[in-house]
mmCIF file of C-alpha atoms in Angstrom:
data_model
loop_
_atom_site.group_PDB
_atom_site.id
_atom_site.type_symbol
_atom_site.label_atom_id
_atom_site.label_comp_id
_atom_site.label_asym_id
_atom_site.label_seq_id
_atom_site.Cartn_x
_atom_site.Cartn_y
_atom_site.Cartn_z
ATOM 1 C CA MET A 46 56.582 -29.012 -16.476
ATOM 2 C CA ASP A 47 57.523 -25.325 -17.319
ATOM 3 C CA THR A 48 54.299 -24.559 -19.329
ATOM 4 C CA GLY A 49 56.502 -22.564 -21.831
ATOM 5 C CA ALA A 50 58.316 -25.473 -23.224
ATOM 6 C CA ALA A 51 55.205 -27.063 -23.409
ATOM 7 C CA LEU A 52 53.418 -24.169 -25.376
ATOM 8 C CA ALA A 53 56.803 -24.084 -27.718
ATOM 9 C CA TRP A 54 57.195 -28.069 -28.499
ATOM 10 C CA SER A 55 54.083 -28.826 -30.458
ATOM 11 C CA PRO A 56 53.459 -32.329 -32.501
ATOM 12 C CA GLY A 57 50.798 -30.179 -34.112
ATOM 13 C CA ALA A 58 53.469 -27.632 -35.532
ATOM 14 C CA ALA A 59 56.450 -29.592 -35.850
ATOM 15 C CA SER A 60 54.544 -32.330 -38.400
ATOM 16 C CA GLN A 61 52.995 -29.194 -40.738
ATOM 17 C CA PRO A 62 53.635 -29.478 -44.203
ATOM 18 C CA PRO A 63 55.766 -27.397 -46.554
ATOM 19 C CA PRO A 64 53.046 -24.392 -47.841
ATOM 20 C CA GLY A 65 52.014 -26.309 -51.618
ATOM 21 C CA LEU A 66 52.968 -29.947 -50.588
ATOM 22 C CA GLY A 67 49.878 -30.821 -51.867
ATOM 23 C CA VAL A 68 50.045 -29.254 -54.781
ATOM 24 C CA LYS A 69 53.369 -31.086 -55.869
ATOM 25 C CA LEU A 70 52.064 -33.935 -55.240
ATOM 26 C CA GLY A 71 49.449 -33.341 -57.269
ATOM 27 C CA SER A 72 51.717 -32.350 -60.080
ATOM 28 C CA LEU A 73 54.047 -35.570 -59.832
ATOM 29 C CA VAL A 74 50.006 -38.067 -61.024
ATOM 30 C CA LEU A 75 49.134 -35.288 -63.196
ATOM 31 C CA LEU A 76 52.282 -34.538 -65.229
ATOM 32 C CA LEU A 77 53.529 -38.309 -65.857
ATOM 33 C CA LEU A 78 49.532 -39.644 -66.686
ATOM 34 C CA LEU A 79 48.520 -36.430 -68.847
ATOM 35 C CA PRO A 80 52.171 -36.435 -71.755
ATOM 36 C CA LEU A 81 51.710 -40.254 -71.403
ATOM 37 C CA ALA A 82 48.146 -39.439 -72.575
ATOM 38 C CA CYS A 83 48.858 -36.592 -75.334
ATOM 39 C CA GLY A 84 51.525 -38.943 -76.314
ATOM 40 C CA LEU A 85 49.688 -42.149 -76.904
ATOM 41 C CA ALA A 86 46.699 -40.944 -78.833
ATOM 42 C CA PRO A 87 48.606 -40.285 -81.875
ATOM 43 C CA LEU A 88 50.161 -44.524 -81.845
ATOM 44 C CA TRP A 89 46.578 -45.676 -80.473
ATOM 45 C CA CYS A 90 45.572 -43.860 -83.292
ATOM 46 C CA PHE A 91 47.740 -44.814 -86.268
ATOM 47 C CA ARG A 92 49.110 -48.482 -84.729
ATOM 48 C CA GLN A 93 48.765 -49.573 -88.018
ATOM 49 C CA PRO A 94 48.993 -46.978 -90.390
ATOM 50 C CA PRO A 95 47.808 -46.682 -93.916
ATOM 51 C CA ALA A 96 50.501 -44.618 -96.851
ATOM 52 C CA SER A 97 47.593 -41.888 -96.956
ATOM 53 C CA ARG A 98 46.303 -41.926 -93.155
ATOM 54 C CA PHE A 99 50.411 -41.893 -91.816
ATOM 55 C CA PRO A 100 50.903 -39.104 -88.612
ATOM 56 C CA PRO A 101 49.650 -35.570 -90.869
ATOM 57 C CA ASP A 102 52.385 -32.790 -89.650
ATOM 58 C CA PRO A 103 52.660 -32.580 -86.077
ATOM 59 C CA ARG A 104 51.825 -28.204 -86.385
ATOM 60 C CA SER A 105 48.796 -28.866 -86.990
ATOM 61 C CA PRO A 106 46.284 -25.924 -86.556
ATOM 62 C CA VAL A 107 44.762 -27.312 -83.411
ATOM 63 C CA LEU A 108 47.983 -28.158 -81.909
ATOM 64 C CA SER A 109 49.515 -24.756 -82.509
ATOM 65 C CA LEU A 110 46.133 -22.698 -81.295
ATOM 66 C CA VAL A 111 46.715 -24.812 -77.644
ATOM 67 C CA SER A 112 50.806 -24.394 -78.236
ATOM 68 C CA CYS A 113 50.600 -19.895 -78.632
ATOM 69 C CA PHE A 114 47.887 -20.309 -75.418
ATOM 70 C CA SER A 115 51.181 -22.399 -74.005
ATOM 71 C CA GLY A 116 53.611 -19.622 -75.006
ATOM 72 C CA GLY A 117 51.295 -16.818 -73.113
ATOM 73 C CA VAL A 118 51.550 -18.757 -70.220
ATOM 74 C CA PHE A 119 54.287 -19.762 -70.412
ATOM 75 C CA MET A 120 55.585 -16.273 -71.121
ATOM 76 C CA GLY A 121 53.320 -15.234 -68.588
ATOM 77 C CA THR A 122 54.725 -17.110 -65.869
ATOM 78 C CA PHE A 123 57.820 -16.303 -66.146
ATOM 79 C CA LEU A 124 57.314 -12.117 -66.513
ATOM 80 C CA LEU A 125 55.208 -11.934 -63.764
ATOM 81 C CA ASP A 126 56.059 -14.745 -61.163
ATOM 82 C CA LEU A 127 59.321 -16.791 -62.175
ATOM 83 C CA LEU A 128 61.833 -14.111 -62.056
ATOM 84 C CA PRO A 129 60.382 -11.850 -59.325
ATOM 85 C CA ASP A 130 60.270 -14.796 -56.860
ATOM 86 C CA TYR A 131 63.941 -15.128 -57.801
ATOM 87 C CA LEU A 132 65.816 -12.265 -57.852
ATOM 88 C CA GLY A 133 64.140 -11.848 -54.467
ATOM 89 C CA SER A 134 64.687 -15.101 -53.369
ATOM 90 C CA ILE A 135 69.184 -14.655 -54.724
ATOM 91 C CA ALA A 136 69.208 -11.275 -52.801
ATOM 92 C CA ALA A 137 67.697 -12.487 -49.535
ATOM 93 C CA ALA A 138 70.427 -15.413 -49.958
ATOM 94 C CA LEU A 139 73.915 -13.361 -50.943
ATOM 95 C CA GLU A 140 73.007 -11.393 -47.938
ATOM 96 C CA GLY A 141 71.925 -13.616 -45.509
ATOM 97 C CA LEU A 142 75.266 -14.858 -46.210
ATOM 98 C CA ARG A 143 76.921 -11.391 -46.258
ATOM 99 C CA ILE A 144 77.810 -11.515 -50.000
ATOM 100 C CA THR A 145 78.375 -7.592 -51.535
ATOM 101 C CA LEU A 146 79.470 -8.357 -55.335
ATOM 102 C CA GLN A 147 79.307 -6.129 -58.554
ATOM 103 C CA PHE A 148 78.758 -9.151 -61.219
ATOM 104 C CA PRO A 149 75.076 -9.668 -61.975
ATOM 105 C CA LEU A 150 75.601 -12.619 -60.793
ATOM 106 C CA PRO A 151 71.542 -13.020 -60.897
ATOM 107 C CA GLU A 152 71.469 -12.350 -64.644
ATOM 108 C CA PHE A 153 74.069 -14.175 -65.137
ATOM 109 C CA ILE A 154 73.351 -17.542 -63.238
ATOM 110 C CA LEU A 155 69.452 -16.440 -65.763
ATOM 111 C CA ALA A 156 71.148 -16.560 -68.605
ATOM 112 C CA MET A 157 73.141 -19.695 -68.472
ATOM 113 C CA GLY A 158 70.163 -21.175 -68.112
ATOM 114 C CA PHE A 159 68.301 -20.070 -71.382
ATOM 115 C CA PHE A 160 72.393 -20.730 -72.451
ATOM 116 C CA LEU A 161 71.837 -24.710 -70.933
ATOM 117 C CA VAL A 162 68.452 -25.407 -73.016
ATOM 118 C CA LEU A 163 69.667 -23.529 -75.616
ATOM 119 C CA VAL A 164 72.938 -25.916 -76.317
ATOM 120 C CA LEU A 165 71.101 -28.939 -75.457
ATOM 121 C CA GLU A 166 69.367 -28.573 -78.571
ATOM 122 C CA GLN A 167 71.685 -27.529 -80.555
ATOM 123 C CA ALA A 168 73.126 -30.232 -79.703
ATOM 124 C CA THR A 169 70.670 -32.784 -80.438
ATOM 125 C CA LEU A 170 69.767 -30.961 -83.907
ATOM 126 C CA ALA A 171 73.133 -31.098 -85.224
ATOM 127 C CA GLN A 172 73.762 -34.909 -84.096
ATOM 128 C CA ARG A 173 70.584 -35.024 -86.396
ATOM 129 C CA GLU A 174 71.906 -33.802 -89.520
ATOM 130 C CA LEU A 175 74.126 -35.096 -88.743
ATOM 131 C CA ALA A 176 72.533 -38.727 -89.229
ATOM 132 C CA GLU A 177 70.021 -38.187 -92.274
ATOM 133 C CA PRO A 178 70.768 -39.089 -95.743
ATOM 134 C CA PRO A 179 72.940 -36.949 -98.558
ATOM 135 C CA GLU A 180 71.391 -34.992 -100.096
ATOM 136 C CA GLU A 181 70.812 -37.186 -103.475
ATOM 137 C CA SER A 182 68.959 -39.970 -101.028
ATOM 138 C CA ARG A 183 66.707 -37.288 -99.426
ATOM 139 C CA ALA A 184 65.085 -36.042 -103.553
ATOM 140 C CA LEU A 185 64.273 -39.535 -103.390
ATOM 141 C CA LEU A 186 62.452 -40.176 -100.512
ATOM 142 C CA LEU A 187 58.493 -40.481 -100.534
ATOM 143 C CA PRO A 188 56.145 -38.534 -97.582
ATOM 144 C CA ASN A 189 55.792 -42.507 -96.102
ATOM 145 C CA GLY A 190 59.732 -42.715 -95.231
ATOM 146 C CA SER A 191 59.842 -44.779 -98.497
ATOM 147 C CA ILE A 192 63.161 -44.348 -101.287
ATOM 148 C CA GLN A 193 62.100 -45.019 -104.777
ATOM 149 C CA ALA A 194 64.879 -47.078 -106.501
ATOM 150 C CA ALA A 195 65.031 -47.840 -110.980
ATOM 151 C CA ALA A 196 63.652 -50.826 -111.347
ATOM 152 C CA PRO A 197 66.833 -53.367 -112.787
ATOM 153 C CA GLY A 198 66.097 -53.213 -116.599
ATOM 154 C CA GLY A 199 63.467 -50.294 -116.971
ATOM 155 C CA ALA A 200 62.844 -48.326 -120.176
ATOM 156 C CA GLY A 201 63.932 -44.750 -119.687
ATOM 157 C CA GLY A 202 64.293 -45.039 -115.367
ATOM 158 C CA SER A 203 61.403 -45.324 -114.740
ATOM 159 C CA LEU A 204 61.308 -45.870 -110.632
ATOM 160 C CA GLY A 205 60.569 -48.857 -109.734
ATOM 161 C CA SER A 206 59.167 -50.806 -105.646
ATOM 162 C CA PRO A 207 59.512 -48.439 -102.722
ATOM 163 C CA VAL A 208 62.720 -49.321 -101.057
ATOM 164 C CA PRO A 209 63.046 -48.809 -97.245
ATOM 165 C CA VAL A 210 65.491 -46.906 -94.972
ATOM 166 C CA PRO A 211 67.504 -48.023 -92.517
ATOM 167 C CA ALA A 212 66.313 -47.875 -89.088
ATOM 168 C CA GLY A 213 69.964 -46.898 -88.130
ATOM 169 C CA PRO A 214 69.937 -43.001 -88.733
ATOM 170 C CA GLY A 215 66.284 -42.441 -87.418
ATOM 171 C CA ALA A 216 66.274 -44.382 -83.977
ATOM 172 C CA LEU A 217 69.225 -42.746 -83.275
ATOM 173 C CA ARG A 218 67.577 -39.171 -83.761
ATOM 174 C CA ALA A 219 64.950 -40.032 -82.212
ATOM 175 C CA ALA A 220 66.676 -41.120 -79.537
ATOM 176 C CA ALA A 221 68.315 -38.127 -78.760
ATOM 177 C CA LEU A 222 65.486 -36.140 -79.876
ATOM 178 C CA ALA A 223 63.111 -37.888 -77.060
ATOM 179 C CA LEU A 224 66.807 -37.165 -74.642
ATOM 180 C CA ALA A 225 66.896 -33.494 -75.601
ATOM 181 C CA LEU A 226 63.151 -33.260 -74.134
ATOM 182 C CA ALA A 227 63.670 -35.854 -70.938
ATOM 183 C CA LEU A 228 66.504 -33.356 -69.579
ATOM 184 C CA HIS A 229 64.997 -30.348 -70.279
ATOM 185 C CA ALA A 230 61.565 -32.147 -68.441
ATOM 186 C CA VAL A 231 64.106 -32.424 -65.608
ATOM 187 C CA LEU A 232 64.729 -28.962 -65.443
ATOM 188 C CA GLU A 233 61.434 -27.927 -66.137
ATOM 189 C CA GLY A 234 60.149 -29.909 -63.505
ATOM 190 C CA LEU A 235 62.492 -28.179 -60.736
ATOM 191 C CA ALA A 236 61.145 -25.356 -61.728
ATOM 192 C CA LEU A 237 57.397 -26.592 -60.005
ATOM 193 C CA GLY A 238 59.977 -28.063 -56.948
ATOM 194 C CA LEU A 239 60.974 -25.446 -56.504
ATOM 195 C CA ARG A 240 57.493 -23.276 -55.907
ATOM 196 C CA GLU A 241 57.066 -22.308 -52.220
ATOM 197 C CA GLY A 242 52.549 -21.792 -51.428
ATOM 198 C CA GLU A 243 50.144 -23.301 -53.797
ATOM 199 C CA ALA A 244 49.178 -20.718 -55.593
ATOM 200 C CA ALA A 245 53.403 -20.786 -57.477
ATOM 201 C CA ALA A 246 52.928 -23.532 -57.608
ATOM 202 C CA LEU A 247 49.478 -24.127 -58.961
ATOM 203 C CA ARG A 248 50.475 -20.830 -61.972
ATOM 204 C CA VAL A 249 53.412 -23.375 -62.741
ATOM 205 C CA LEU A 250 51.555 -26.158 -63.333
ATOM 206 C CA LEU A 251 49.121 -25.071 -65.401
ATOM 207 C CA ALA A 252 52.215 -23.444 -67.633
ATOM 208 C CA LEU A 253 53.969 -26.574 -67.571
ATOM 209 C CA LEU A 254 50.742 -29.315 -68.280
ATOM 210 C CA LEU A 255 50.009 -26.863 -71.136
ATOM 211 C CA HIS A 256 53.154 -27.065 -72.553
ATOM 212 C CA LYS A 257 54.124 -31.044 -71.887
ATOM 213 C CA GLY A 258 50.444 -32.077 -73.571
ATOM 214 C CA ALA A 259 51.746 -30.506 -77.160
ATOM 215 C CA VAL A 260 54.667 -31.764 -76.210
ATOM 216 C CA ALA A 261 53.977 -35.641 -75.863
ATOM 217 C CA PHE A 262 51.442 -35.361 -79.062
ATOM 218 C CA GLY A 263 54.323 -33.508 -81.177
ATOM 219 C CA LEU A 264 57.055 -35.584 -80.019
ATOM 220 C CA SER A 265 54.372 -39.005 -81.000
ATOM 221 C CA LEU A 266 53.953 -38.217 -83.972
ATOM 222 C CA GLU A 267 56.644 -37.217 -85.337
ATOM 223 C CA LEU A 268 58.459 -40.398 -84.019
ATOM 224 C CA LEU A 269 56.012 -41.923 -85.965
ATOM 225 C CA ARG A 270 57.247 -40.862 -89.106
ATOM 226 C CA SER A 271 60.543 -41.452 -88.383
ATOM 227 C CA ARG A 272 58.667 -45.471 -89.023
ATOM 228 C CA LEU A 273 59.431 -46.807 -85.050
ATOM 229 C CA ARG A 274 58.049 -49.396 -84.074
ATOM 230 C CA PRO A 275 55.285 -48.692 -81.063
ATOM 231 C CA PRO A 276 57.478 -50.475 -78.468
ATOM 232 C CA ALA A 277 59.979 -47.596 -79.021
ATOM 233 C CA VAL A 278 57.817 -44.518 -79.464
ATOM 234 C CA ALA A 279 56.010 -45.795 -76.279
ATOM 235 C CA SER A 280 59.393 -45.768 -74.035
ATOM 236 C CA CYS A 281 59.992 -42.839 -75.356
ATOM 237 C CA LEU A 282 57.416 -40.750 -74.033
ATOM 238 C CA VAL A 283 57.310 -42.559 -70.990
ATOM 239 C CA LEU A 284 61.027 -41.677 -70.508
ATOM 240 C CA LEU A 285 59.472 -38.144 -71.370
ATOM 241 C CA ALA A 286 56.851 -38.442 -68.810
ATOM 242 C CA LEU A 287 58.905 -39.378 -65.766
ATOM 243 C CA MET A 288 60.590 -36.840 -65.968
ATOM 244 C CA SER A 289 59.116 -33.516 -65.253
ATOM 245 C CA PRO A 290 57.724 -35.246 -62.025
ATOM 246 C CA LEU A 291 61.668 -36.429 -61.389
ATOM 247 C CA GLY A 292 62.602 -32.876 -60.994
ATOM 248 C CA VAL A 293 59.330 -31.531 -58.992
ATOM 249 C CA GLY A 294 60.515 -34.053 -56.752
ATOM 250 C CA VAL A 295 64.908 -32.982 -56.448
ATOM 251 C CA GLY A 296 62.868 -29.325 -56.478
ATOM 252 C CA THR A 297 61.371 -30.225 -53.567
ATOM 253 C CA ALA A 298 63.324 -31.988 -51.562
ATOM 254 C CA LEU A 299 65.974 -29.464 -52.103
ATOM 255 C CA ALA A 300 62.868 -26.556 -51.008
ATOM 256 C CA ALA A 301 63.179 -27.626 -47.497
ATOM 257 C CA GLY A 302 65.883 -26.735 -46.943
ATOM 258 C CA ALA A 303 66.497 -23.568 -44.706
ATOM 259 C CA GLY A 304 70.408 -22.927 -44.456
ATOM 260 C CA PRO A 305 71.807 -19.413 -46.099
ATOM 261 C CA ARG A 306 73.648 -22.254 -47.916
ATOM 262 C CA GLN A 307 70.249 -24.264 -48.917
ATOM 263 C CA ARG A 308 68.773 -21.032 -50.052
ATOM 264 C CA LEU A 309 70.970 -20.195 -52.333
ATOM 265 C CA CYS A 310 71.628 -23.179 -54.109
ATOM 266 C CA ARG A 311 68.241 -23.080 -54.524
ATOM 267 C CA ALA A 312 67.612 -19.426 -55.290
ATOM 268 C CA VAL A 313 71.019 -21.010 -57.753
ATOM 269 C CA LEU A 314 68.655 -23.092 -59.664
ATOM 270 C CA GLU A 315 65.163 -21.172 -59.098
ATOM 271 C CA GLY A 316 66.764 -18.736 -61.501
ATOM 272 C CA LEU A 317 68.568 -22.091 -64.138
ATOM 273 C CA ALA A 318 64.411 -23.397 -65.038
ATOM 274 C CA ALA A 319 64.060 -19.759 -65.002
ATOM 275 C CA GLY A 320 66.093 -19.474 -67.885
ATOM 276 C CA THR A 321 64.492 -22.418 -69.475
ATOM 277 C CA PHE A 322 61.651 -20.394 -68.956
ATOM 278 C CA LEU A 323 62.753 -18.030 -70.785
ATOM 279 C CA PHE A 324 64.426 -20.554 -73.536
ATOM 280 C CA VAL A 325 60.675 -22.003 -74.134
ATOM 281 C CA THR A 326 58.622 -18.739 -74.311
ATOM 282 C CA PHE A 327 60.519 -16.580 -76.730
ATOM 283 C CA LEU A 328 62.319 -19.342 -78.882
ATOM 284 C CA GLU A 329 60.608 -22.928 -78.862
ATOM 285 C CA ILE A 330 57.308 -22.014 -78.830
ATOM 286 C CA LEU A 331 56.581 -18.577 -80.081
ATOM 287 C CA PRO A 332 58.489 -17.737 -83.616
ATOM 288 C CA GLN A 333 57.411 -20.881 -84.116
ATOM 289 C CA GLU A 334 54.008 -21.378 -84.259
ATOM 290 C CA LEU A 335 53.956 -17.200 -85.165
ATOM 291 C CA GLY A 336 56.826 -17.984 -88.120
ATOM 292 C CA ALA A 337 53.410 -20.305 -90.168
ATOM 293 C CA PRO A 338 51.657 -18.147 -92.143
ATOM 294 C CA ARG A 339 48.804 -19.491 -90.995
ATOM 295 C CA ASN A 340 46.109 -17.789 -88.466
ATOM 296 C CA ARG A 341 48.028 -15.406 -86.939
ATOM 297 C CA ILE A 342 45.010 -13.367 -85.106
ATOM 298 C CA PRO A 343 43.736 -16.658 -83.483
ATOM 299 C CA LYS A 344 47.234 -16.936 -82.116
ATOM 300 C CA VAL A 345 48.121 -14.120 -81.450
ATOM 301 C CA ILE A 346 44.542 -13.654 -79.236
ATOM 302 C CA LEU A 347 45.335 -17.250 -77.705
ATOM 303 C CA ILE A 348 49.477 -15.953 -76.670
ATOM 304 C CA LEU A 349 47.036 -13.057 -75.106
ATOM 305 C CA ALA A 350 45.042 -15.019 -73.293
ATOM 306 C CA GLY A 351 47.540 -16.495 -71.787
ATOM 307 C CA PHE A 352 49.397 -13.962 -70.519
ATOM 308 C CA ALA A 353 45.630 -12.613 -69.186
ATOM 309 C CA LEU A 354 44.738 -15.561 -67.245
ATOM 310 C CA VAL A 355 48.763 -16.022 -65.582
ATOM 311 C CA SER A 356 47.916 -11.788 -64.987
ATOM 312 C CA ALA A 357 44.136 -12.944 -63.495
ATOM 313 C CA ILE A 358 45.683 -14.825 -60.942
ATOM 314 C CA LEU A 359 48.477 -13.264 -60.037
ATOM 315 C CA PHE A 360 46.268 -10.010 -59.554
ATOM 316 C CA VAL A 361 43.474 -12.441 -57.369
ATOM 317 C CA LYS A 362 46.423 -14.062 -55.956
ATOM 318 C CA GLY A 363 47.361 -10.991 -54.396
#
């Protein structure tokens, strides 16, 4: 047997796992269990809510501060990690295919990822607004989701017992909201699955865990306020929890491609996923949290802390 051939073939080298595979496999479990736990917590606390204990405003102070820290992590992950890697990856893929463009294709793909989530969210909000009751009925809505109806024969327009709001539009709005968040979660999971290396995968995983936990908690409160039954709320939470691991799996499978066309396809998907992070950071988290009048200084401090955490991780690993 030829010694060079024997040295060229190595079973250990042939079975070498891709870099970061262990982190991605662990993320499948974490991204499934953490959103479920955060989403089921309000469901457990308010499974039989009296009127005075019905779920509070989803934008509670603690949840808002956690979301601010998540926004800082998202900003650092996008600006310092995802964006430079994506630009380098697509430049190398185009160079490998010997493609020269005058059009700013990398920036265009990034914008398409941003607009994809923007159109999806706005279409969902438009559907919710169409399903809302008219102004006359909305003025009579009580905090518990019922409508005061005038008692027949009552004097001076006295009000009688509450009449429940029909559950159809609320269920439709809840399903549209859960579907939009689920599709969004696939793109976020894709960003993790396409990462190469353990350190890069860990940074994206940290951002996703913080964000998905807060999103699942807020979604659960919103669905409970819509008077959805607990099994329906749990079904929406399961759908949301499954989507991020699905995106991780698809991204990991695509990251295994080694040809120039596969590298270009992977770079395009990285750009779409980076556009998702751009949207989440600058249109979803920061405006919503900084627009609220409470705890402004702690919010800014936590945003800076989240950004500093990602910067420190990149500095140490670099």
